[in-house]
Amino acid sequence: CRRTRRRFYIWIGVPPSNVLNARVDAPWARCRDKTRGLENTLNGVKNLAFLALFDDPSIDKVMYMDTDMWVSSEEIEPEAYFALTDADLLGNQNRVGGPKIPMNGGLVFARKSEFTQQFFALWWRGRCGAHDQLPLWATLFAAWSAATDGAYSFNDEHFKKYSHAHLEAVSLLQRDAMYIRQKANMEGPYDGGNFSATGLLDVPLALPHVLLLPSAPVGSL
């Protein structure tokens, strides 16, 4: 960031345990994960950081990355990803060396909008257990349901426990992505390619408010 004259932000601080470990059921996700007893991961505070940054009138978009994120090329610029779409949120499936998941919370591109401010608030509200990706996936599916005015619905049993969601969330999206796009009247080239058959994105997948990216350099998308 210093070399490219970009602004860099870091969240410092830990919410009180009674706040961090609070669990609030939502209609689309009822947390029952007890991998760490009734404690919740600290990872979810990234949502508070997004909300705090979006309070600044000078900030209109933010890229978040985990400190252990692998970057294939230093020549790839965040702006190139934002240029792919006008979606509010961009995420990465992160298929390299790991299980199939809809989106990894370790890399998030976000434009400031009413949608993202509500999304990050709901992702934080849904904190549940040892991983912040369980409420991330539940909030994504809830957002897609809302974008279809309820024409698309899903079984919230998938998002009670991380161990279950980690196995089922991609299968659910494989089955339902095209239906969500249809009910949201979405068109365009970012249809996920062979995702419905393989569970792996070979081209981006555009869903309401969200563009899911494959693990590929931006120039090849």
PDB file of C-alpha atoms in Angstrom:
ATOM      1  CA  CYS A   1       0.000   0.000   0.000  1.00  0.00           C
ATOM      2  CA  ARG A   2       2.867   2.370   0.750  1.00  0.00           C
ATOM      3  CA  ARG A   3       4.464   1.620  -2.605  1.00  0.00           C
ATOM      4  CA  THR A   4       1.230   2.098  -4.564  1.00  0.00           C
ATOM      5  CA  ARG A   5      -0.076   4.960  -2.392  1.00  0.00           C
ATOM      6  CA  ARG A   6      -3.181   3.112  -1.318  1.00  0.00           C
ATOM      7  CA  ARG A   7      -4.724   3.555   2.100  1.00  0.00           C
ATOM      8  CA  PHE A   8      -4.296   0.635   4.493  1.00  0.00           C
ATOM      9  CA  TYR A   9      -6.510  -0.044   7.499  1.00  0.00           C
ATOM     10  CA  ILE A  10      -6.205  -2.512  10.338  1.00  0.00           C
ATOM     11  CA  TRP A  11      -8.741  -3.297  13.057  1.00  0.00           C
ATOM     12  CA  ILE A  12      -7.275  -3.231  16.553  1.00  0.00           C
ATOM     13  CA  GLY A  13      -9.333  -4.384  19.490  1.00  0.00           C
ATOM     14  CA  VAL A  14     -11.491  -7.215  20.788  1.00  0.00           C
ATOM     15  CA  PRO A  15     -15.190  -6.859  21.650  1.00  0.00           C
ATOM     16  CA  PRO A  16     -16.155  -7.805  25.223  1.00  0.00           C
ATOM     17  CA  SER A  17     -16.757 -11.545  25.558  1.00  0.00           C
ATOM     18  CA  ASN A  18     -20.476 -11.060  26.213  1.00  0.00           C
ATOM     19  CA  VAL A  19     -20.715  -9.250  22.854  1.00  0.00           C
ATOM     20  CA  LEU A  20     -18.381 -11.494  20.864  1.00  0.00           C
ATOM     21  CA  ASN A  21     -20.009 -14.700  22.101  1.00  0.00           C
ATOM     22  CA  ALA A  22     -23.610 -13.569  21.782  1.00  0.00           C
ATOM     23  CA  ARG A  23     -25.775 -15.732  19.551  1.00  0.00           C
ATOM     24  CA  VAL A  24     -28.950 -14.442  17.949  1.00  0.00           C
ATOM     25  CA  ASP A  25     -31.164 -16.703  15.861  1.00  0.00           C
ATOM     26  CA  ALA A  26     -32.400 -15.417  12.541  1.00  0.00           C
ATOM     27  CA  PRO A  27     -35.192 -16.883  10.382  1.00  0.00           C
ATOM     28  CA  TRP A  28     -32.547 -18.174   7.936  1.00  0.00           C
ATOM     29  CA  ALA A  29     -29.958 -19.424  10.421  1.00  0.00           C
ATOM     30  CA  ARG A  30     -30.224 -20.819  13.947  1.00  0.00           C
ATOM     31  CA  CYS A  31     -26.751 -21.305  15.382  1.00  0.00           C
ATOM     32  CA  ARG A  32     -26.243 -24.679  17.015  1.00  0.00           C
ATOM     33  CA  ASP A  33     -22.487 -25.037  16.487  1.00  0.00           C
ATOM     34  CA  LYS A  34     -20.645 -26.116  19.643  1.00  0.00           C
ATOM     35  CA  THR A  35     -17.208 -26.861  18.197  1.00  0.00           C
ATOM     36  CA  ARG A  36     -15.775 -24.336  20.693  1.00  0.00           C
ATOM     37  CA  GLY A  37     -18.513 -24.664  23.248  1.00  0.00           C
ATOM     38  CA  LEU A  38     -20.540 -21.476  23.110  1.00  0.00           C
ATOM     39  CA  GLU A  39     -17.646 -19.253  22.040  1.00  0.00           C
ATOM     40  CA  ASN A  40     -17.550 -17.475  18.692  1.00  0.00           C
ATOM     41  CA  THR A  41     -14.514 -16.793  16.550  1.00  0.00           C
ATOM     42  CA  LEU A  42     -12.874 -13.389  16.573  1.00  0.00           C
ATOM     43  CA  ASN A  43     -12.739 -13.442  12.747  1.00  0.00           C
ATOM     44  CA  GLY A  44     -16.185 -11.919  12.487  1.00  0.00           C
ATOM     45  CA  VAL A  45     -14.990  -8.507  13.691  1.00  0.00           C
ATOM     46  CA  LYS A  46     -14.025  -7.805  10.060  1.00  0.00           C
ATOM     47  CA  ASN A  47     -17.691  -6.915   9.662  1.00  0.00           C
ATOM     48  CA  LEU A  48     -17.377  -4.200  12.299  1.00  0.00           C
ATOM     49  CA  ALA A  49     -14.330  -2.905  10.427  1.00  0.00           C
ATOM     50  CA  PHE A  50     -16.285  -2.688   7.164  1.00  0.00           C
ATOM     51  CA  LEU A  51     -19.122  -0.846   8.891  1.00  0.00           C
ATOM     52  CA  ALA A  52     -16.715   1.552  10.580  1.00  0.00           C
ATOM     53  CA  LEU A  53     -14.953   2.310   7.293  1.00  0.00           C
ATOM     54  CA  PHE A  54     -18.235   2.880   5.491  1.00  0.00           C
ATOM     55  CA  ASP A  55     -19.047   5.590   8.022  1.00  0.00           C
ATOM     56  CA  ASP A  56     -16.283   7.625   6.349  1.00  0.00           C
ATOM     57  CA  PRO A  57     -17.784   9.658   3.457  1.00  0.00           C
ATOM     58  CA  SER A  58     -14.487   9.499   1.567  1.00  0.00           C
ATOM     59  CA  ILE A  59     -14.539   5.687   1.307  1.00  0.00           C
ATOM     60  CA  ASP A  60     -16.640   4.091  -1.406  1.00  0.00           C
ATOM     61  CA  LYS A  61     -15.009   0.680  -1.754  1.00  0.00           C
ATOM     62  CA  VAL A  62     -12.786  -1.607   0.325  1.00  0.00           C
ATOM     63  CA  MET A  63     -10.768  -4.753  -0.273  1.00  0.00           C
ATOM     64  CA  TYR A  64     -10.336  -7.008   2.761  1.00  0.00           C
ATOM     65  CA  MET A  65      -7.772  -9.820   2.902  1.00  0.00           C
ATOM     66  CA  ASP A  66      -6.605 -12.242   5.576  1.00  0.00           C
ATOM     67  CA  THR A  67      -2.929 -11.883   6.421  1.00  0.00           C
ATOM     68  CA  ASP A  68      -2.276 -15.464   5.292  1.00  0.00           C
ATOM     69  CA  MET A  69      -3.874 -15.003   1.873  1.00  0.00           C
ATOM     70  CA  TRP A  70      -1.797 -16.251  -1.056  1.00  0.00           C
ATOM     71  CA  VAL A  71      -1.515 -13.812  -3.976  1.00  0.00           C
ATOM     72  CA  SER A  72      -0.412 -15.254  -7.313  1.00  0.00           C
ATOM     73  CA  SER A  73       0.924 -12.001  -8.759  1.00  0.00           C
ATOM     74  CA  GLU A  74       1.795  -8.589  -7.370  1.00  0.00           C
ATOM     75  CA  GLU A  75       0.862  -7.101 -10.740  1.00  0.00           C
ATOM     76  CA  ILE A  76      -2.852  -7.732 -10.139  1.00  0.00           C
ATOM     77  CA  GLU A  77      -4.557  -4.625  -8.776  1.00  0.00           C
ATOM     78  CA  PRO A  78      -7.765  -4.574  -6.705  1.00  0.00           C
ATOM     79  CA  GLU A  79      -9.291  -2.022  -9.062  1.00  0.00           C
ATOM     80  CA  ALA A  80      -9.230  -4.618 -11.842  1.00  0.00           C
ATOM     81  CA  TYR A  81     -11.627  -6.804  -9.894  1.00  0.00           C
ATOM     82  CA  PHE A  82     -14.014  -3.956  -9.147  1.00  0.00           C
ATOM     83  CA  ALA A  83     -13.972  -3.158 -12.869  1.00  0.00           C
ATOM     84  CA  LEU A  84     -15.414  -6.591 -13.678  1.00  0.00           C
ATOM     85  CA  THR A  85     -18.850  -5.749 -12.320  1.00  0.00           C
ATOM     86  CA  ASP A  86     -21.093  -3.250 -10.585  1.00  0.00           C
ATOM     87  CA  ALA A  87     -22.017  -5.880  -7.969  1.00  0.00           C
ATOM     88  CA  ASP A  88     -21.948  -4.711  -4.356  1.00  0.00           C
ATOM     89  CA  LEU A  89     -19.851  -7.649  -3.160  1.00  0.00           C
ATOM     90  CA  LEU A  90     -17.147  -9.779  -4.764  1.00  0.00           C
ATOM     91  CA  GLY A  91     -15.744 -12.939  -3.244  1.00  0.00           C
ATOM     92  CA  ASN A  92     -13.539 -15.881  -4.094  1.00  0.00           C
ATOM     93  CA  GLN A  93     -14.460 -19.551  -4.022  1.00  0.00           C
ATOM     94  CA  ASN A  94     -10.910 -20.503  -2.963  1.00  0.00           C
ATOM     95  CA  ARG A  95     -10.820 -23.939  -4.511  1.00  0.00           C
ATOM     96  CA  VAL A  96      -7.022 -24.324  -4.443  1.00  0.00           C
ATOM     97  CA  GLY A  97      -5.986 -27.072  -2.051  1.00  0.00           C
ATOM     98  CA  GLY A  98      -9.177 -27.084  -0.033  1.00  0.00           C
ATOM     99  CA  PRO A  99     -12.805 -28.249   0.105  1.00  0.00           C
ATOM    100  CA  LYS A 100     -15.396 -26.725  -2.188  1.00  0.00           C
ATOM    101  CA  ILE A 101     -17.085 -23.740  -0.566  1.00  0.00           C
ATOM    102  CA  PRO A 102     -19.339 -20.989  -1.981  1.00  0.00           C
ATOM    103  CA  MET A 103     -17.171 -18.094  -0.784  1.00  0.00           C
ATOM    104  CA  ASN A 104     -14.147 -17.645   1.437  1.00  0.00           C
ATOM    105  CA  GLY A 105     -14.361 -14.904   4.043  1.00  0.00           C
ATOM    106  CA  GLY A 106     -10.618 -14.289   3.731  1.00  0.00           C
ATOM    107  CA  LEU A 107     -10.967 -12.157   0.587  1.00  0.00           C
ATOM    108  CA  VAL A 108     -13.807  -9.673   0.195  1.00  0.00           C
ATOM    109  CA  PHE A 109     -14.268  -6.765  -2.190  1.00  0.00           C
ATOM    110  CA  ALA A 110     -17.102  -4.458  -1.137  1.00  0.00           C
ATOM    111  CA  ARG A 111     -18.654  -1.298  -2.522  1.00  0.00           C
ATOM    112  CA  LYS A 112     -20.351   0.971  -0.014  1.00  0.00           C
ATOM    113  CA  SER A 113     -24.074   0.607  -0.541  1.00  0.00           C
ATOM    114  CA  GLU A 114     -27.248   0.044   1.403  1.00  0.00           C
ATOM    115  CA  PHE A 115     -26.905  -3.646   0.580  1.00  0.00           C
ATOM    116  CA  THR A 116     -23.350  -4.072   1.894  1.00  0.00           C
ATOM    117  CA  GLN A 117     -24.057  -2.116   5.057  1.00  0.00           C
ATOM    118  CA  GLN A 118     -27.011  -4.384   5.789  1.00  0.00           C
ATOM    119  CA  PHE A 119     -25.068  -7.456   4.714  1.00  0.00           C
ATOM    120  CA  PHE A 120     -22.101  -6.867   7.030  1.00  0.00           C
ATOM    121  CA  ALA A 121     -24.444  -6.078   9.919  1.00  0.00           C
ATOM    122  CA  LEU A 122     -26.315  -9.353   9.356  1.00  0.00           C
ATOM    123  CA  TRP A 123     -23.119 -11.362   8.891  1.00  0.00           C
ATOM    124  CA  TRP A 124     -21.891 -10.034  12.245  1.00  0.00           C
ATOM    125  CA  ARG A 125     -25.292 -10.607  13.860  1.00  0.00           C
ATOM    126  CA  GLY A 126     -25.170 -14.255  12.789  1.00  0.00           C
ATOM    127  CA  ARG A 127     -21.794 -15.026  14.420  1.00  0.00           C
ATOM    128  CA  CYS A 128     -21.685 -18.671  15.274  1.00  0.00           C
ATOM    129  CA  GLY A 129     -18.892 -20.873  16.548  1.00  0.00           C
ATOM    130  CA  ALA A 130     -15.321 -21.356  15.450  1.00  0.00           C
ATOM    131  CA  HIS A 131     -15.638 -20.072  11.858  1.00  0.00           C
ATOM    132  CA  ASP A 132     -17.138 -16.868  10.487  1.00  0.00           C
ATOM    133  CA  GLN A 133     -17.904 -18.527   7.134  1.00  0.00           C
ATOM    134  CA  LEU A 134     -21.007 -20.288   8.475  1.00  0.00           C
ATOM    135  CA  PRO A 135     -22.906 -16.992   8.979  1.00  0.00           C
ATOM    136  CA  LEU A 136     -21.355 -15.665   5.742  1.00  0.00           C
ATOM    137  CA  TRP A 137     -22.919 -18.439   3.686  1.00  0.00           C
ATOM    138  CA  ALA A 138     -26.240 -18.232   5.523  1.00  0.00           C
ATOM    139  CA  THR A 139     -26.391 -14.470   4.950  1.00  0.00           C
ATOM    140  CA  LEU A 140     -25.587 -14.901   1.252  1.00  0.00           C
ATOM    141  CA  PHE A 141     -28.435 -17.347   0.730  1.00  0.00           C
ATOM    142  CA  ALA A 142     -30.795 -15.124   2.730  1.00  0.00           C
ATOM    143  CA  ALA A 143     -29.803 -12.136   0.570  1.00  0.00           C
ATOM    144  CA  TRP A 144     -30.465 -14.092  -2.614  1.00  0.00           C
ATOM    145  CA  SER A 145     -33.843 -15.166  -1.294  1.00  0.00           C
ATOM    146  CA  ALA A 146     -34.711 -11.550  -0.483  1.00  0.00           C
ATOM    147  CA  ALA A 147     -33.601 -10.437  -3.963  1.00  0.00           C
ATOM    148  CA  THR A 148     -36.211 -12.780  -5.483  1.00  0.00           C
ATOM    149  CA  ASP A 149     -38.934 -11.501  -3.123  1.00  0.00           C
ATOM    150  CA  GLY A 150     -39.029 -14.928  -1.541  1.00  0.00           C
ATOM    151  CA  ALA A 151     -39.526 -16.867  -4.778  1.00  0.00           C
ATOM    152  CA  TYR A 152     -36.316 -18.649  -3.850  1.00  0.00           C
ATOM    153  CA  SER A 153     -36.197 -20.234  -0.405  1.00  0.00           C
ATOM    154  CA  PHE A 154     -33.871 -22.715   1.279  1.00  0.00           C
ATOM    155  CA  ASN A 155     -33.819 -25.017   4.278  1.00  0.00           C
ATOM    156  CA  ASP A 156     -32.119 -23.282   7.212  1.00  0.00           C
ATOM    157  CA  GLU A 157     -31.108 -26.696   8.586  1.00  0.00           C
ATOM    158  CA  HIS A 158     -28.083 -26.408   6.281  1.00  0.00           C
ATOM    159  CA  PHE A 159     -26.703 -23.525   8.356  1.00  0.00           C
ATOM    160  CA  LYS A 160     -27.054 -24.634  11.950  1.00  0.00           C
ATOM    161  CA  LYS A 161     -23.563 -26.143  12.186  1.00  0.00           C
ATOM    162  CA  TYR A 162     -20.348 -25.421  10.332  1.00  0.00           C
ATOM    163  CA  SER A 163     -19.539 -29.111   9.838  1.00  0.00           C
ATOM    164  CA  HIS A 164     -22.811 -29.560   7.941  1.00  0.00           C
ATOM    165  CA  ALA A 165     -22.675 -26.304   5.977  1.00  0.00           C
ATOM    166  CA  HIS A 166     -19.084 -26.998   4.955  1.00  0.00           C
ATOM    167  CA  LEU A 167     -20.320 -30.123   3.156  1.00  0.00           C
ATOM    168  CA  GLU A 168     -23.712 -28.957   1.927  1.00  0.00           C
ATOM    169  CA  ALA A 169     -23.492 -25.267   1.005  1.00  0.00           C
ATOM    170  CA  VAL A 170     -21.800 -25.777  -2.371  1.00  0.00           C
ATOM    171  CA  SER A 171     -24.224 -28.567  -3.316  1.00  0.00           C
ATOM    172  CA  LEU A 172     -27.098 -26.253  -2.485  1.00  0.00           C
ATOM    173  CA  LEU A 173     -25.648 -23.507  -4.664  1.00  0.00           C
ATOM    174  CA  GLN A 174     -24.898 -25.948  -7.501  1.00  0.00           C
ATOM    175  CA  ARG A 175     -28.534 -26.953  -7.503  1.00  0.00           C
ATOM    176  CA  ASP A 176     -30.087 -23.522  -7.082  1.00  0.00           C
ATOM    177  CA  ALA A 177     -27.795 -20.901  -8.683  1.00  0.00           C
ATOM    178  CA  MET A 178     -29.541 -20.881 -12.063  1.00  0.00           C
ATOM    179  CA  TYR A 179     -32.958 -20.744 -10.402  1.00  0.00           C
ATOM    180  CA  ILE A 180     -31.861 -17.758  -8.299  1.00  0.00           C
ATOM    181  CA  ARG A 181     -30.562 -15.993 -11.428  1.00  0.00           C
ATOM    182  CA  GLN A 182     -33.823 -16.711 -13.251  1.00  0.00           C
ATOM    183  CA  LYS A 183     -36.053 -15.442 -10.441  1.00  0.00           C
ATOM    184  CA  ALA A 184     -33.879 -12.322 -10.056  1.00  0.00           C
ATOM    185  CA  ASN A 185     -34.091 -11.694 -13.832  1.00  0.00           C
ATOM    186  CA  MET A 186     -30.332 -11.851 -14.219  1.00  0.00           C
ATOM    187  CA  GLU A 187     -28.569 -12.252 -17.551  1.00  0.00           C
ATOM    188  CA  GLY A 188     -24.992 -11.848 -18.757  1.00  0.00           C
ATOM    189  CA  PRO A 189     -21.884 -13.957 -19.294  1.00  0.00           C
ATOM    190  CA  TYR A 190     -21.008 -14.599 -15.650  1.00  0.00           C
ATOM    191  CA  ASP A 191     -23.068 -17.762 -15.271  1.00  0.00           C
ATOM    192  CA  GLY A 192     -20.522 -19.910 -13.434  1.00  0.00           C
ATOM    193  CA  GLY A 193     -19.634 -22.051 -16.460  1.00  0.00           C
ATOM    194  CA  ASN A 194     -19.662 -25.703 -15.415  1.00  0.00           C
ATOM    195  CA  PHE A 195     -20.277 -24.933 -11.741  1.00  0.00           C
ATOM    196  CA  SER A 196     -23.635 -26.703 -11.566  1.00  0.00           C
ATOM    197  CA  ALA A 197     -21.939 -29.945 -12.614  1.00  0.00           C
ATOM    198  CA  THR A 198     -18.555 -29.662 -10.896  1.00  0.00           C
ATOM    199  CA  GLY A 199     -19.009 -27.369  -7.902  1.00  0.00           C
ATOM    200  CA  LEU A 200     -15.913 -25.473  -9.091  1.00  0.00           C
ATOM    201  CA  LEU A 201     -16.092 -22.081 -10.746  1.00  0.00           C
ATOM    202  CA  ASP A 202     -14.270 -21.870 -14.058  1.00  0.00           C
ATOM    203  CA  VAL A 203     -15.837 -18.496 -14.849  1.00  0.00           C
ATOM    204  CA  PRO A 204     -17.357 -15.990 -12.394  1.00  0.00           C
ATOM    205  CA  LEU A 205     -20.880 -16.532 -11.133  1.00  0.00           C
ATOM    206  CA  ALA A 206     -23.110 -13.471 -10.873  1.00  0.00           C
ATOM    207  CA  LEU A 207     -25.931 -13.671  -8.337  1.00  0.00           C
ATOM    208  CA  PRO A 208     -28.021 -10.841  -6.887  1.00  0.00           C
ATOM    209  CA  HIS A 209     -25.654  -8.175  -5.464  1.00  0.00           C
ATOM    210  CA  VAL A 210     -22.722 -10.645  -5.516  1.00  0.00           C
ATOM    211  CA  LEU A 211     -20.063 -11.806  -7.978  1.00  0.00           C
ATOM    212  CA  LEU A 212     -18.349 -15.058  -6.983  1.00  0.00           C
ATOM    213  CA  LEU A 213     -14.899 -15.457  -8.528  1.00  0.00           C
ATOM    214  CA  PRO A 214     -12.898 -18.570  -9.368  1.00  0.00           C
ATOM    215  CA  SER A 215      -9.347 -18.901  -8.162  1.00  0.00           C
ATOM    216  CA  ALA A 216      -7.808 -17.358 -11.269  1.00  0.00           C
ATOM    217  CA  PRO A 217      -5.905 -14.198 -12.181  1.00  0.00           C
ATOM    218  CA  VAL A 218      -8.251 -11.365 -13.110  1.00  0.00           C
ATOM    219  CA  GLY A 219      -6.858 -11.199 -16.665  1.00  0.00           C
ATOM    220  CA  SER A 220      -8.133 -14.706 -17.385  1.00  0.00           C
ATOM    221  CA  LEU A 221     -11.720 -14.081 -16.226  1.00  0.00           C
TER     222      LEU A 221
END
